[in-house]
């Protein structure tokens, strides 16, 4: 796995793109996400993460938690987990 360069904005955009790529073959999409947990290395990045997150989900507003971690795997800056419905 290669870490995306460009900071938290680029990593969040790629994380959401990867999430979409995982959901679609399962008969799901970002529009069927019920809940997400965003894992942040630095809560100071929350405004940037919010902007990218909102752009990806649009009018769909799944429940969300944000948790700051002192260290994430491979020293990434952001990660996300979700629960979504499938067809």
mmCIF file of C-alpha atoms in Angstrom:
data_model
loop_
_atom_site.group_PDB
_atom_site.id
_atom_site.type_symbol
_atom_site.label_atom_id
_atom_site.label_comp_id
_atom_site.label_asym_id
_atom_site.label_seq_id
_atom_site.Cartn_x
_atom_site.Cartn_y
_atom_site.Cartn_z
ATOM 1 C CA UNK A 1 0.000 0.000 0.000
ATOM 2 C CA UNK A 2 1.309 3.421 -0.950
ATOM 3 C CA UNK A 3 0.524 6.503 1.132
ATOM 4 C CA UNK A 4 -0.919 9.358 -0.917
ATOM 5 C CA UNK A 5 1.293 12.463 -0.845
ATOM 6 C CA UNK A 6 -0.250 15.895 -0.412
ATOM 7 C CA UNK A 7 -1.399 15.937 3.182
ATOM 8 C CA UNK A 8 -4.720 15.302 4.849
ATOM 9 C CA UNK A 9 -6.839 16.728 2.009
ATOM 10 C CA UNK A 10 -5.356 14.364 -0.564
ATOM 11 C CA UNK A 11 -5.492 11.422 1.839
ATOM 12 C CA UNK A 12 -9.155 12.059 2.701
ATOM 13 C CA UNK A 13 -10.089 12.348 -0.979
ATOM 14 C CA UNK A 14 -8.333 9.048 -1.742
ATOM 15 C CA UNK A 15 -9.863 7.367 1.297
ATOM 16 C CA UNK A 16 -13.362 8.313 0.151
ATOM 17 C CA UNK A 17 -12.568 7.216 -3.406
ATOM 18 C CA UNK A 18 -11.354 3.861 -2.055
ATOM 19 C CA UNK A 19 -14.484 3.544 0.080
ATOM 20 C CA UNK A 20 -16.679 4.126 -2.967
ATOM 21 C CA UNK A 21 -14.666 1.539 -4.909
ATOM 22 C CA UNK A 22 -15.252 -1.019 -2.154
ATOM 23 C CA UNK A 23 -18.971 -0.252 -1.735
ATOM 24 C CA UNK A 24 -20.042 -0.378 -5.390
ATOM 25 C CA UNK A 25 -19.234 -4.052 -6.147
ATOM 26 C CA UNK A 26 -21.168 -4.964 -2.990
ATOM 27 C CA UNK A 27 -24.292 -3.283 -4.391
ATOM 28 C CA UNK A 28 -23.889 -0.209 -2.226
ATOM 29 C CA UNK A 29 -22.759 3.393 -2.576
ATOM 30 C CA UNK A 30 -21.945 6.488 -0.558
ATOM 31 C CA UNK A 31 -25.692 7.261 -0.659
ATOM 32 C CA UNK A 32 -26.472 4.147 1.391
ATOM 33 C CA UNK A 33 -23.884 4.762 4.114
ATOM 34 C CA UNK A 34 -25.588 4.847 7.510
ATOM 35 C CA UNK A 35 -22.662 5.694 9.772
ATOM 36 C CA UNK A 36 -18.999 6.640 9.501
ATOM 37 C CA UNK A 37 -16.157 6.929 11.945
ATOM 38 C CA UNK A 38 -13.396 9.248 10.807
ATOM 39 C CA UNK A 39 -9.985 8.626 12.362
ATOM 40 C CA UNK A 40 -7.741 11.703 12.453
ATOM 41 C CA UNK A 41 -4.150 12.068 13.486
ATOM 42 C CA UNK A 42 -4.663 15.779 14.252
ATOM 43 C CA UNK A 43 -8.037 17.343 15.109
ATOM 44 C CA UNK A 44 -6.687 20.618 13.671
ATOM 45 C CA UNK A 45 -7.345 19.036 10.249
ATOM 46 C CA UNK A 46 -11.073 18.665 10.911
ATOM 47 C CA UNK A 47 -12.162 21.666 8.803
ATOM 48 C CA UNK A 48 -10.273 20.326 5.787
ATOM 49 C CA UNK A 49 -11.635 16.820 6.322
ATOM 50 C CA UNK A 50 -15.182 18.217 6.688
ATOM 51 C CA UNK A 51 -14.896 20.018 3.356
ATOM 52 C CA UNK A 52 -13.726 16.921 1.479
ATOM 53 C CA UNK A 53 -16.234 14.673 3.285
ATOM 54 C CA UNK A 54 -19.151 17.012 2.535
ATOM 55 C CA UNK A 55 -18.143 17.193 -1.101
ATOM 56 C CA UNK A 56 -18.178 13.407 -1.400
ATOM 57 C CA UNK A 57 -21.475 12.809 0.417
ATOM 58 C CA UNK A 58 -23.339 15.878 -0.896
ATOM 59 C CA UNK A 59 -26.868 16.100 0.503
ATOM 60 C CA UNK A 60 -26.631 12.647 2.102
ATOM 61 C CA UNK A 61 -25.670 13.078 5.766
ATOM 62 C CA UNK A 62 -24.833 9.754 7.443
ATOM 63 C CA UNK A 63 -24.271 9.730 11.187
ATOM 64 C CA UNK A 64 -20.611 10.468 11.885
ATOM 65 C CA UNK A 65 -18.093 10.286 14.686
ATOM 66 C CA UNK A 66 -14.614 11.780 14.552
ATOM 67 C CA UNK A 67 -11.846 10.428 16.756
ATOM 68 C CA UNK A 68 -8.297 11.720 17.124
ATOM 69 C CA UNK A 69 -5.537 9.119 17.379
ATOM 70 C CA UNK A 70 -1.936 9.804 18.275
ATOM 71 C CA UNK A 71 -0.790 7.350 15.624
ATOM 72 C CA UNK A 72 -2.585 5.567 12.802
ATOM 73 C CA UNK A 73 -1.269 2.580 10.813
ATOM 74 C CA UNK A 74 1.580 3.464 8.444
ATOM 75 C CA UNK A 75 1.464 7.005 9.879
ATOM 76 C CA UNK A 76 -1.488 7.981 7.697
ATOM 77 C CA UNK A 77 -3.222 11.245 8.581
ATOM 78 C CA UNK A 78 -6.829 10.103 8.168
ATOM 79 C CA UNK A 79 -8.879 6.938 7.863
ATOM 80 C CA UNK A 80 -12.559 6.093 7.718
ATOM 81 C CA UNK A 81 -14.788 3.167 8.507
ATOM 82 C CA UNK A 82 -18.437 2.890 7.623
ATOM 83 C CA UNK A 83 -21.616 0.892 7.855
ATOM 84 C CA UNK A 84 -23.717 0.880 4.689
ATOM 85 C CA UNK A 85 -26.791 -0.850 3.315
ATOM 86 C CA UNK A 86 -26.530 -3.139 0.306
ATOM 87 C CA UNK A 87 -29.143 -3.970 -2.276
#
